[in-house]
JSON list of C-alpha atoms in Angstrom, two decimals:
[
{"chain": "O", "resi": 1, "resn": "UNK", "atom": "CA", "xyz": [0.00, 0.00, 0.00]},
{"chain": "O", "resi": 2, "resn": "UNK", "atom": "CA", "xyz": [1.25, 3.47, -0.86]},
{"chain": "O", "resi": 3, "resn": "UNK", "atom": "CA", "xyz": [2.37, 5.37, 2.23]},
{"chain": "O", "resi": 4, "resn": "UNK", "atom": "CA", "xyz": [2.28, 8.91, 0.83]},
{"chain": "O", "resi": 5, "resn": "UNK", "atom": "CA", "xyz": [0.24, 9.36, -2.31]},
{"chain": "O", "resi": 6, "resn": "UNK", "atom": "CA", "xyz": [-0.20, 12.51, -4.30]},
{"chain": "O", "resi": 7, "resn": "UNK", "atom": "CA", "xyz": [-2.28, 13.21, -7.34]},
{"chain": "O", "resi": 8, "resn": "UNK", "atom": "CA", "xyz": [-2.01, 13.96, -10.14]},
{"chain": "O", "resi": 9, "resn": "UNK", "atom": "CA", "xyz": [1.36, 12.62, -11.22]},
{"chain": "O", "resi": 10, "resn": "UNK", "atom": "CA", "xyz": [1.53, 15.06, -14.13]},
{"chain": "O", "resi": 11, "resn": "UNK", "atom": "CA", "xyz": [-0.20, 18.38, -14.52]},
{"chain": "O", "resi": 12, "resn": "UNK", "atom": "CA", "xyz": [0.00, 20.48, -17.67]},
{"chain": "O", "resi": 13, "resn": "UNK", "atom": "CA", "xyz": [-1.86, 23.75, -17.68]},
{"chain": "O", "resi": 14, "resn": "UNK", "atom": "CA", "xyz": [-1.81, 27.24, -19.09]},
{"chain": "O", "resi": 15, "resn": "UNK", "atom": "CA", "xyz": [-0.71, 30.46, -17.43]},
{"chain": "O", "resi": 16, "resn": "UNK", "atom": "CA", "xyz": [-3.39, 32.08, -15.35]},
{"chain": "O", "resi": 17, "resn": "UNK", "atom": "CA", "xyz": [-5.20, 28.88, -14.47]},
{"chain": "O", "resi": 18, "resn": "UNK", "atom": "CA", "xyz": [-5.87, 27.61, -10.96]},
{"chain": "O", "resi": 19, "resn": "UNK", "atom": "CA", "xyz": [-4.91, 24.06, -10.05]},
{"chain": "O", "resi": 20, "resn": "UNK", "atom": "CA", "xyz": [-4.74, 21.77, -7.02]},
{"chain": "O", "resi": 21, "resn": "UNK", "atom": "CA", "xyz": [-2.50, 18.90, -6.00]},
{"chain": "O", "resi": 22, "resn": "UNK", "atom": "CA", "xyz": [-3.78, 16.45, -3.43]},
{"chain": "O", "resi": 23, "resn": "UNK", "atom": "CA", "xyz": [-1.77, 14.50, -0.90]},
{"chain": "O", "resi": 24, "resn": "UNK", "atom": "CA", "xyz": [-2.69, 11.77, 1.54]},
{"chain": "O", "resi": 25, "resn": "UNK", "atom": "CA", "xyz": [-0.58, 9.70, 3.93]},
{"chain": "O", "resi": 26, "resn": "UNK", "atom": "CA", "xyz": [-1.60, 6.49, 5.67]},
{"chain": "O", "resi": 27, "resn": "UNK", "atom": "CA", "xyz": [1.40, 6.31, 8.00]},
{"chain": "O", "resi": 28, "resn": "UNK", "atom": "CA", "xyz": [-0.31, 7.96, 10.93]},
{"chain": "O", "resi": 29, "resn": "UNK", "atom": "CA", "xyz": [2.25, 10.77, 10.87]},
{"chain": "O", "resi": 30, "resn": "UNK", "atom": "CA", "xyz": [1.41, 14.09, 12.47]},
{"chain": "O", "resi": 31, "resn": "UNK", "atom": "CA", "xyz": [3.41, 16.38, 10.18]},
{"chain": "O", "resi": 32, "resn": "UNK", "atom": "CA", "xyz": [3.11, 16.93, 6.45]},
{"chain": "O", "resi": 33, "resn": "UNK", "atom": "CA", "xyz": [5.11, 19.04, 4.05]},
{"chain": "O", "resi": 34, "resn": "UNK", "atom": "CA", "xyz": [5.19, 20.49, 0.58]},
{"chain": "O", "resi": 35, "resn": "UNK", "atom": "CA", "xyz": [8.52, 20.75, -1.21]},
{"chain": "O", "resi": 36, "resn": "UNK", "atom": "CA", "xyz": [9.31, 22.27, -4.58]},
{"chain": "O", "resi": 37, "resn": "UNK", "atom": "CA", "xyz": [12.10, 20.80, -6.72]},
{"chain": "O", "resi": 38, "resn": "UNK", "atom": "CA", "xyz": [13.27, 23.08, -9.50]},
{"chain": "O", "resi": 39, "resn": "UNK", "atom": "CA", "xyz": [14.99, 22.19, -12.75]},
{"chain": "O", "resi": 40, "resn": "UNK", "atom": "CA", "xyz": [18.37, 22.13, -11.00]},
{"chain": "O", "resi": 41, "resn": "UNK", "atom": "CA", "xyz": [17.00, 19.54, -8.56]},
{"chain": "O", "resi": 42, "resn": "UNK", "atom": "CA", "xyz": [17.14, 21.91, -5.58]},
{"chain": "O", "resi": 43, "resn": "UNK", "atom": "CA", "xyz": [14.62, 20.91, -2.93]},
{"chain": "O", "resi": 44, "resn": "UNK", "atom": "CA", "xyz": [12.95, 23.83, -1.23]},
{"chain": "O", "resi": 45, "resn": "UNK", "atom": "CA", "xyz": [10.51, 23.62, 1.66]},
{"chain": "O", "resi": 46, "resn": "UNK", "atom": "CA", "xyz": [7.29, 25.48, 1.06]},
{"chain": "O", "resi": 47, "resn": "UNK", "atom": "CA", "xyz": [4.95, 24.59, 3.88]},
{"chain": "O", "resi": 48, "resn": "UNK", "atom": "CA", "xyz": [4.62, 22.27, 6.83]},
{"chain": "O", "resi": 49, "resn": "UNK", "atom": "CA", "xyz": [1.59, 21.34, 8.87]},
{"chain": "O", "resi": 50, "resn": "UNK", "atom": "CA", "xyz": [1.58, 19.65, 12.24]},
{"chain": "O", "resi": 51, "resn": "UNK", "atom": "CA", "xyz": [-1.77, 18.19, 13.26]},
{"chain": "O", "resi": 52, "resn": "UNK", "atom": "CA", "xyz": [-3.55, 20.46, 10.77]},
{"chain": "O", "resi": 53, "resn": "UNK", "atom": "CA", "xyz": [-1.78, 23.60, 11.96]},
{"chain": "O", "resi": 54, "resn": "UNK", "atom": "CA", "xyz": [0.61, 25.56, 9.77]},
{"chain": "O", "resi": 55, "resn": "UNK", "atom": "CA", "xyz": [4.07, 25.55, 11.33]},
{"chain": "O", "resi": 56, "resn": "UNK", "atom": "CA", "xyz": [6.39, 26.34, 8.44]},
{"chain": "O", "resi": 57, "resn": "UNK", "atom": "CA", "xyz": [5.53, 28.91, 5.83]},
{"chain": "O", "resi": 58, "resn": "UNK", "atom": "CA", "xyz": [8.56, 29.83, 3.80]},
{"chain": "O", "resi": 59, "resn": "UNK", "atom": "CA", "xyz": [8.71, 32.75, 1.43]},
{"chain": "O", "resi": 60, "resn": "UNK", "atom": "CA", "xyz": [6.21, 31.52, -1.09]},
{"chain": "O", "resi": 61, "resn": "UNK", "atom": "CA", "xyz": [3.90, 33.68, -3.21]},
{"chain": "O", "resi": 62, "resn": "UNK", "atom": "CA", "xyz": [0.47, 33.93, -1.68]},
{"chain": "O", "resi": 63, "resn": "UNK", "atom": "CA", "xyz": [-0.88, 32.37, -4.86]},
{"chain": "O", "resi": 64, "resn": "UNK", "atom": "CA", "xyz": [0.08, 29.10, -3.15]},
{"chain": "O", "resi": 65, "resn": "UNK", "atom": "CA", "xyz": [-2.34, 28.07, -0.45]},
{"chain": "O", "resi": 66, "resn": "UNK", "atom": "CA", "xyz": [-2.06, 24.82, 1.50]},
{"chain": "O", "resi": 67, "resn": "UNK", "atom": "CA", "xyz": [-5.12, 23.22, 3.04]},
{"chain": "O", "resi": 68, "resn": "UNK", "atom": "CA", "xyz": [-5.10, 20.48, 5.66]},
{"chain": "O", "resi": 69, "resn": "UNK", "atom": "CA", "xyz": [-8.59, 19.11, 6.36]},
{"chain": "O", "resi": 70, "resn": "UNK", "atom": "CA", "xyz": [-7.12, 16.51, 8.72]},
{"chain": "O", "resi": 71, "resn": "UNK", "atom": "CA", "xyz": [-3.68, 15.33, 9.66]},
{"chain": "O", "resi": 72, "resn": "UNK", "atom": "CA", "xyz": [-3.66, 12.67, 6.93]},
{"chain": "O", "resi": 73, "resn": "UNK", "atom": "CA", "xyz": [-4.24, 15.15, 4.12]},
{"chain": "O", "resi": 74, "resn": "UNK", "atom": "CA", "xyz": [-2.41, 18.21, 2.88]},
{"chain": "O", "resi": 75, "resn": "UNK", "atom": "CA", "xyz": [-3.51, 19.72, -0.41]},
{"chain": "O", "resi": 76, "resn": "UNK", "atom": "CA", "xyz": [-1.85, 22.49, -2.36]},
{"chain": "O", "resi": 77, "resn": "UNK", "atom": "CA", "xyz": [-3.86, 24.98, -4.34]},
{"chain": "O", "resi": 78, "resn": "UNK", "atom": "CA", "xyz": [-2.16, 27.32, -6.78]},
{"chain": "O", "resi": 79, "resn": "UNK", "atom": "CA", "xyz": [-3.90, 30.38, -8.21]},
{"chain": "O", "resi": 80, "resn": "UNK", "atom": "CA", "xyz": [-2.99, 32.31, -11.35]},
{"chain": "O", "resi": 81, "resn": "UNK", "atom": "CA", "xyz": [-0.26, 29.92, -12.42]},
{"chain": "O", "resi": 82, "resn": "UNK", "atom": "CA", "xyz": [2.94, 31.41, -13.86]},
{"chain": "O", "resi": 83, "resn": "UNK", "atom": "CA", "xyz": [5.65, 29.94, -16.04]},
{"chain": "O", "resi": 84, "resn": "UNK", "atom": "CA", "xyz": [8.06, 29.97, -13.09]},
{"chain": "O", "resi": 85, "resn": "UNK", "atom": "CA", "xyz": [5.78, 27.64, -11.16]},
{"chain": "O", "resi": 86, "resn": "UNK", "atom": "CA", "xyz": [6.82, 24.79, -13.43]},
{"chain": "O", "resi": 87, "resn": "UNK", "atom": "CA", "xyz": [8.59, 22.28, -11.20]},
{"chain": "O", "resi": 88, "resn": "UNK", "atom": "CA", "xyz": [8.14, 18.99, -9.41]},
{"chain": "O", "resi": 89, "resn": "UNK", "atom": "CA", "xyz": [6.16, 19.30, -6.20]},
{"chain": "O", "resi": 90, "resn": "UNK", "atom": "CA", "xyz": [6.64, 16.72, -3.48]},
{"chain": "O", "resi": 91, "resn": "UNK", "atom": "CA", "xyz": [4.41, 15.98, -0.59]},
{"chain": "O", "resi": 92, "resn": "UNK", "atom": "CA", "xyz": [6.05, 14.35, 2.42]},
{"chain": "O", "resi": 93, "resn": "UNK", "atom": "CA", "xyz": [5.24, 13.32, 5.96]},
{"chain": "O", "resi": 94, "resn": "UNK", "atom": "CA", "xyz": [7.08, 12.57, 9.17]},
{"chain": "O", "resi": 95, "resn": "UNK", "atom": "CA", "xyz": [6.37, 11.84, 12.80]},
{"chain": "O", "resi": 96, "resn": "UNK", "atom": "CA", "xyz": [7.53, 14.63, 15.07]},
{"chain": "O", "resi": 97, "resn": "UNK", "atom": "CA", "xyz": [6.57, 13.42, 18.45]},
{"chain": "O", "resi": 98, "resn": "UNK", "atom": "CA", "xyz": [5.00, 10.64, 20.45]},
{"chain": "O", "resi": 99, "resn": "UNK", "atom": "CA", "xyz": [2.88, 9.94, 23.41]},
{"chain": "O", "resi": 100, "resn": "UNK", "atom": "CA", "xyz": [5.89, 10.18, 25.68]},
{"chain": "O", "resi": 101, "resn": "UNK", "atom": "CA", "xyz": [6.60, 13.66, 24.38]},
{"chain": "O", "resi": 102, "resn": "UNK", "atom": "CA", "xyz": [9.89, 12.58, 22.93]},
{"chain": "O", "resi": 103, "resn": "UNK", "atom": "CA", "xyz": [10.98, 13.01, 19.36]},
{"chain": "O", "resi": 104, "resn": "UNK", "atom": "CA", "xyz": [11.29, 10.04, 17.13]},
{"chain": "O", "resi": 105, "resn": "UNK", "atom": "CA", "xyz": [14.08, 9.52, 14.69]},
{"chain": "O", "resi": 106, "resn": "UNK", "atom": "CA", "xyz": [11.70, 10.04, 11.85]},
{"chain": "O", "resi": 107, "resn": "UNK", "atom": "CA", "xyz": [12.87, 10.59, 8.32]},
{"chain": "O", "resi": 108, "resn": "UNK", "atom": "CA", "xyz": [10.73, 12.19, 5.66]},
{"chain": "O", "resi": 109, "resn": "UNK", "atom": "CA", "xyz": [8.52, 9.87, 3.65]},
{"chain": "O", "resi": 110, "resn": "UNK", "atom": "CA", "xyz": [7.92, 11.31, 0.21]},
{"chain": "O", "resi": 111, "resn": "UNK", "atom": "CA", "xyz": [5.15, 10.97, -2.29]},
{"chain": "O", "resi": 112, "resn": "UNK", "atom": "CA", "xyz": [6.13, 10.29, -5.90]},
{"chain": "O", "resi": 113, "resn": "UNK", "atom": "CA", "xyz": [5.93, 13.91, -6.89]},
{"chain": "O", "resi": 114, "resn": "UNK", "atom": "CA", "xyz": [3.75, 15.92, -9.25]},
{"chain": "O", "resi": 115, "resn": "UNK", "atom": "CA", "xyz": [5.40, 17.38, -12.32]},
{"chain": "O", "resi": 116, "resn": "UNK", "atom": "CA", "xyz": [3.70, 20.68, -13.03]},
{"chain": "O", "resi": 117, "resn": "UNK", "atom": "CA", "xyz": [4.22, 22.24, -16.42]},
{"chain": "O", "resi": 118, "resn": "UNK", "atom": "CA", "xyz": [2.85, 25.69, -17.07]},
{"chain": "O", "resi": 119, "resn": "UNK", "atom": "CA", "xyz": [2.66, 26.75, -20.71]},
{"chain": "B", "resi": 1, "resn": "UNK", "atom": "CA", "xyz": [19.27, 28.06, 9.81]},
{"chain": "B", "resi": 2, "resn": "UNK", "atom": "CA", "xyz": [21.37, 25.00, 9.40]},
{"chain": "B", "resi": 3, "resn": "UNK", "atom": "CA", "xyz": [23.14, 24.54, 6.08]},
{"chain": "B", "resi": 4, "resn": "UNK", "atom": "CA", "xyz": [24.01, 21.32, 4.30]},
{"chain": "B", "resi": 5, "resn": "UNK", "atom": "CA", "xyz": [26.73, 21.32, 1.66]},
{"chain": "B", "resi": 6, "resn": "UNK", "atom": "CA", "xyz": [27.38, 18.73, -1.00]},
{"chain": "B", "resi": 7, "resn": "UNK", "atom": "CA", "xyz": [30.49, 19.88, -2.80]},
{"chain": "B", "resi": 8, "resn": "UNK", "atom": "CA", "xyz": [30.38, 17.30, -5.59]},
{"chain": "B", "resi": 9, "resn": "UNK", "atom": "CA", "xyz": [27.66, 18.14, -8.14]},
{"chain": "B", "resi": 10, "resn": "UNK", "atom": "CA", "xyz": [28.58, 15.07, -10.19]},
{"chain": "B", "resi": 11, "resn": "UNK", "atom": "CA", "xyz": [30.43, 11.83, -9.54]},
{"chain": "B", "resi": 12, "resn": "UNK", "atom": "CA", "xyz": [31.03, 8.70, -11.55]},
{"chain": "B", "resi": 13, "resn": "UNK", "atom": "CA", "xyz": [32.07, 5.18, -10.63]},
{"chain": "B", "resi": 14, "resn": "UNK", "atom": "CA", "xyz": [32.81, 1.98, -12.47]},
{"chain": "B", "resi": 15, "resn": "UNK", "atom": "CA", "xyz": [30.40, -0.83, -11.88]},
{"chain": "B", "resi": 16, "resn": "UNK", "atom": "CA", "xyz": [31.50, -3.03, -8.94]},
{"chain": "B", "resi": 17, "resn": "UNK", "atom": "CA", "xyz": [33.80, -0.29, -7.61]},
{"chain": "B", "resi": 18, "resn": "UNK", "atom": "CA", "xyz": [33.38, 1.86, -4.51]},
{"chain": "B", "resi": 19, "resn": "UNK", "atom": "CA", "xyz": [32.45, 5.53, -4.43]},
{"chain": "B", "resi": 20, "resn": "UNK", "atom": "CA", "xyz": [32.15, 8.06, -1.62]},
{"chain": "B", "resi": 21, "resn": "UNK", "atom": "CA", "xyz": [29.83, 11.03, -1.71]},
{"chain": "B", "resi": 22, "resn": "UNK", "atom": "CA", "xyz": [30.64, 13.87, 0.64]},
{"chain": "B", "resi": 23, "resn": "UNK", "atom": "CA", "xyz": [28.37, 15.99, 2.79]},
{"chain": "B", "resi": 24, "resn": "UNK", "atom": "CA", "xyz": [29.13, 18.62, 5.40]},
{"chain": "B", "resi": 25, "resn": "UNK", "atom": "CA", "xyz": [26.72, 20.56, 7.56]},
{"chain": "B", "resi": 26, "resn": "UNK", "atom": "CA", "xyz": [26.72, 23.48, 9.89]},
{"chain": "B", "resi": 27, "resn": "UNK", "atom": "CA", "xyz": [24.86, 23.38, 13.19]},
{"chain": "B", "resi": 28, "resn": "UNK", "atom": "CA", "xyz": [25.10, 24.52, 16.77]},
{"chain": "B", "resi": 29, "resn": "UNK", "atom": "CA", "xyz": [22.93, 21.66, 18.02]},
{"chain": "B", "resi": 30, "resn": "UNK", "atom": "CA", "xyz": [24.44, 18.66, 19.75]},
{"chain": "B", "resi": 31, "resn": "UNK", "atom": "CA", "xyz": [21.67, 16.21, 18.90]},
{"chain": "B", "resi": 32, "resn": "UNK", "atom": "CA", "xyz": [20.32, 15.76, 15.42]},
{"chain": "B", "resi": 33, "resn": "UNK", "atom": "CA", "xyz": [19.68, 13.26, 12.64]},
{"chain": "B", "resi": 34, "resn": "UNK", "atom": "CA", "xyz": [21.31, 12.88, 9.27]},
{"chain": "B", "resi": 35, "resn": "UNK", "atom": "CA", "xyz": [19.94, 11.12, 6.20]},
{"chain": "B", "resi": 36, "resn": "UNK", "atom": "CA", "xyz": [20.90, 10.20, 2.68]},
{"chain": "B", "resi": 37, "resn": "UNK", "atom": "CA", "xyz": [18.16, 10.07, 0.07]},
{"chain": "B", "resi": 38, "resn": "UNK", "atom": "CA", "xyz": [18.39, 8.65, -3.42]},
{"chain": "B", "resi": 39, "resn": "UNK", "atom": "CA", "xyz": [16.39, 10.03, -6.34]},
{"chain": "B", "resi": 40, "resn": "UNK", "atom": "CA", "xyz": [16.58, 7.85, -9.46]},
{"chain": "B", "resi": 41, "resn": "UNK", "atom": "CA", "xyz": [15.28, 9.05, -12.84]},
{"chain": "B", "resi": 42, "resn": "UNK", "atom": "CA", "xyz": [11.81, 7.91, -11.77]},
{"chain": "B", "resi": 43, "resn": "UNK", "atom": "CA", "xyz": [12.05, 10.96, -9.40]},
{"chain": "B", "resi": 44, "resn": "UNK", "atom": "CA", "xyz": [10.92, 8.96, -6.38]},
{"chain": "B", "resi": 45, "resn": "UNK", "atom": "CA", "xyz": [12.74, 10.02, -3.19]},
{"chain": "B", "resi": 46, "resn": "UNK", "atom": "CA", "xyz": [14.07, 6.94, -1.42]},
{"chain": "B", "resi": 47, "resn": "UNK", "atom": "CA", "xyz": [15.62, 6.88, 2.03]},
{"chain": "B", "resi": 48, "resn": "UNK", "atom": "CA", "xyz": [19.00, 5.16, 1.80]},
{"chain": "B", "resi": 49, "resn": "UNK", "atom": "CA", "xyz": [20.41, 5.44, 5.29]},
{"chain": "B", "resi": 50, "resn": "UNK", "atom": "CA", "xyz": [20.05, 7.41, 8.53]},
{"chain": "B", "resi": 51, "resn": "UNK", "atom": "CA", "xyz": [22.37, 8.33, 11.39]},
{"chain": "B", "resi": 52, "resn": "UNK", "atom": "CA", "xyz": [21.66, 9.62, 14.88]},
{"chain": "B", "resi": 53, "resn": "UNK", "atom": "CA", "xyz": [24.28, 12.12, 16.01]},
{"chain": "B", "resi": 54, "resn": "UNK", "atom": "CA", "xyz": [24.46, 10.64, 19.51]},
{"chain": "B", "resi": 55, "resn": "UNK", "atom": "CA", "xyz": [25.52, 7.27, 18.11]},
{"chain": "B", "resi": 56, "resn": "UNK", "atom": "CA", "xyz": [29.23, 6.92, 17.51]},
{"chain": "B", "resi": 57, "resn": "UNK", "atom": "CA", "xyz": [28.82, 3.82, 15.40]},
{"chain": "B", "resi": 58, "resn": "UNK", "atom": "CA", "xyz": [28.49, 4.49, 11.70]},
{"chain": "B", "resi": 59, "resn": "UNK", "atom": "CA", "xyz": [25.24, 3.31, 10.13]},
{"chain": "B", "resi": 60, "resn": "UNK", "atom": "CA", "xyz": [25.31, 0.55, 7.52]},
{"chain": "B", "resi": 61, "resn": "UNK", "atom": "CA", "xyz": [22.63, -0.73, 5.16]},
{"chain": "B", "resi": 62, "resn": "UNK", "atom": "CA", "xyz": [23.89, -3.55, 2.96]},
{"chain": "B", "resi": 63, "resn": "UNK", "atom": "CA", "xyz": [26.25, -1.94, 0.41]},
{"chain": "B", "resi": 64, "resn": "UNK", "atom": "CA", "xyz": [25.68, 1.54, 1.81]},
{"chain": "B", "resi": 65, "resn": "UNK", "atom": "CA", "xyz": [27.58, 2.89, 4.79]},
{"chain": "B", "resi": 66, "resn": "UNK", "atom": "CA", "xyz": [28.36, 6.27, 6.22]},
{"chain": "B", "resi": 67, "resn": "UNK", "atom": "CA", "xyz": [31.41, 7.89, 7.69]},
{"chain": "B", "resi": 68, "resn": "UNK", "atom": "CA", "xyz": [30.06, 10.20, 10.36]},
{"chain": "B", "resi": 69, "resn": "UNK", "atom": "CA", "xyz": [32.59, 12.63, 11.81]},
{"chain": "B", "resi": 70, "resn": "UNK", "atom": "CA", "xyz": [30.69, 14.70, 14.35]},
{"chain": "B", "resi": 71, "resn": "UNK", "atom": "CA", "xyz": [33.51, 17.06, 15.27]},
{"chain": "B", "resi": 72, "resn": "UNK", "atom": "CA", "xyz": [34.20, 17.79, 11.62]},
{"chain": "B", "resi": 73, "resn": "UNK", "atom": "CA", "xyz": [30.44, 17.96, 10.86]},
{"chain": "B", "resi": 74, "resn": "UNK", "atom": "CA", "xyz": [30.93, 15.55, 8.02]},
{"chain": "B", "resi": 75, "resn": "UNK", "atom": "CA", "xyz": [28.59, 12.79, 6.85]},
{"chain": "B", "resi": 76, "resn": "UNK", "atom": "CA", "xyz": [29.82, 10.95, 3.76]},
{"chain": "B", "resi": 77, "resn": "UNK", "atom": "CA", "xyz": [28.09, 8.06, 2.01]},
{"chain": "B", "resi": 78, "resn": "UNK", "atom": "CA", "xyz": [30.07, 5.09, 0.76]},
{"chain": "B", "resi": 79, "resn": "UNK", "atom": "CA", "xyz": [28.57, 2.82, -1.86]},
{"chain": "B", "resi": 80, "resn": "UNK", "atom": "CA", "xyz": [30.38, -0.47, -2.25]},
{"chain": "B", "resi": 81, "resn": "UNK", "atom": "CA", "xyz": [30.14, -2.82, -5.22]},
{"chain": "B", "resi": 82, "resn": "UNK", "atom": "CA", "xyz": [28.34, -0.15, -7.25]},
{"chain": "B", "resi": 83, "resn": "UNK", "atom": "CA", "xyz": [25.51, -1.34, -9.44]},
{"chain": "B", "resi": 84, "resn": "UNK", "atom": "CA", "xyz": [23.84, 0.22, -12.45]},
{"chain": "B", "resi": 85, "resn": "UNK", "atom": "CA", "xyz": [20.74, 0.74, -10.35]},
{"chain": "B", "resi": 86, "resn": "UNK", "atom": "CA", "xyz": [22.69, 3.01, -8.01]},
{"chain": "B", "resi": 87, "resn": "UNK", "atom": "CA", "xyz": [22.78, 5.70, -10.68]},
{"chain": "B", "resi": 88, "resn": "UNK", "atom": "CA", "xyz": [20.74, 8.54, -9.24]},
{"chain": "B", "resi": 89, "resn": "UNK", "atom": "CA", "xyz": [20.79, 11.92, -7.56]},
{"chain": "B", "resi": 90, "resn": "UNK", "atom": "CA", "xyz": [21.82, 11.63, -3.91]},
{"chain": "B", "resi": 91, "resn": "UNK", "atom": "CA", "xyz": [20.74, 14.15, -1.31]},
{"chain": "B", "resi": 92, "resn": "UNK", "atom": "CA", "xyz": [22.14, 14.61, 2.16]},
{"chain": "B", "resi": 93, "resn": "UNK", "atom": "CA", "xyz": [19.65, 15.91, 4.73]},
{"chain": "B", "resi": 94, "resn": "UNK", "atom": "CA", "xyz": [19.75, 17.19, 8.31]},
{"chain": "B", "resi": 95, "resn": "UNK", "atom": "CA", "xyz": [17.03, 17.27, 10.92]},
{"chain": "B", "resi": 96, "resn": "UNK", "atom": "CA", "xyz": [17.40, 18.77, 14.36]},
{"chain": "B", "resi": 97, "resn": "UNK", "atom": "CA", "xyz": [16.50, 16.77, 17.43]},
{"chain": "B", "resi": 98, "resn": "UNK", "atom": "CA", "xyz": [13.54, 19.06, 17.94]},
{"chain": "B", "resi": 99, "resn": "UNK", "atom": "CA", "xyz": [11.62, 20.99, 15.36]},
{"chain": "B", "resi": 100, "resn": "UNK", "atom": "CA", "xyz": [10.06, 20.05, 12.11]},
{"chain": "B", "resi": 101, "resn": "UNK", "atom": "CA", "xyz": [12.52, 21.40, 9.59]},
{"chain": "B", "resi": 102, "resn": "UNK", "atom": "CA", "xyz": [14.62, 19.23, 7.30]},
{"chain": "B", "resi": 103, "resn": "UNK", "atom": "CA", "xyz": [17.56, 20.82, 5.50]},
{"chain": "B", "resi": 104, "resn": "UNK", "atom": "CA", "xyz": [18.75, 19.37, 2.20]},
{"chain": "B", "resi": 105, "resn": "UNK", "atom": "CA", "xyz": [22.00, 19.64, 0.32]},
{"chain": "B", "resi": 106, "resn": "UNK", "atom": "CA", "xyz": [22.04, 20.51, -3.38]},
{"chain": "B", "resi": 107, "resn": "UNK", "atom": "CA", "xyz": [22.57, 16.90, -4.41]},
{"chain": "B", "resi": 108, "resn": "UNK", "atom": "CA", "xyz": [25.22, 14.81, -6.14]},
{"chain": "B", "resi": 109, "resn": "UNK", "atom": "CA", "xyz": [24.46, 13.16, -9.44]},
{"chain": "B", "resi": 110, "resn": "UNK", "atom": "CA", "xyz": [26.03, 9.70, -9.53]},
{"chain": "B", "resi": 111, "resn": "UNK", "atom": "CA", "xyz": [26.73, 7.94, -12.82]},
{"chain": "B", "resi": 112, "resn": "UNK", "atom": "CA", "xyz": [27.60, 4.25, -12.84]},
{"chain": "B", "resi": 113, "resn": "UNK", "atom": "CA", "xyz": [29.75, 3.19, -15.78]},
{"chain": "B", "resi": 114, "resn": "UNK", "atom": "CA", "xyz": [29.25, -0.38, -17.01]}
]
């Protein structure tokens, strides 16, 4: 079973359109992330949610709006798409704490990425 | 913020040989976690190996091992008996003991020559 799944896998759209990418994790993790990978393969954090609350919000245009209806889902909505938005977008999850209050050695678990192409 | 540096944008290795990918990081924390991720052409991000800073023993996963030098803030990945399937982009990553932020290096593209 897929641990972190994101849809769609490919997204081709025109400038000015609005699009969404969905992400779901079945690992029971409490933290989810969106990363952007540009053409040079640099990975840049965009957002992070912990138990549905926004905890990391890097310098990202406000055309990007994350939505977390519950801790298993983190969707990314992009308004007024621009050519520079073309990239691969990764959803990821991790476990940041436990019942004991300690922090687990939790790596990031990534989805398979969404390649967004804006024409 | 912590920084992670991978000084080798590209590396190549002959099949069956050994290659070492370097990674250094900057931090003022004493406890943290380090990871190596592999990204093949399929673009999937795959965890290769992890290391806890408080453990002196270097982590090993089959043909993959690390050389963790805490004082030097160095975390290199050694791939033994390289296989064609090892060809990929490799990313070094840092995570503090507390907090939710992961910091990634810029990646090293590994080519395996048959």
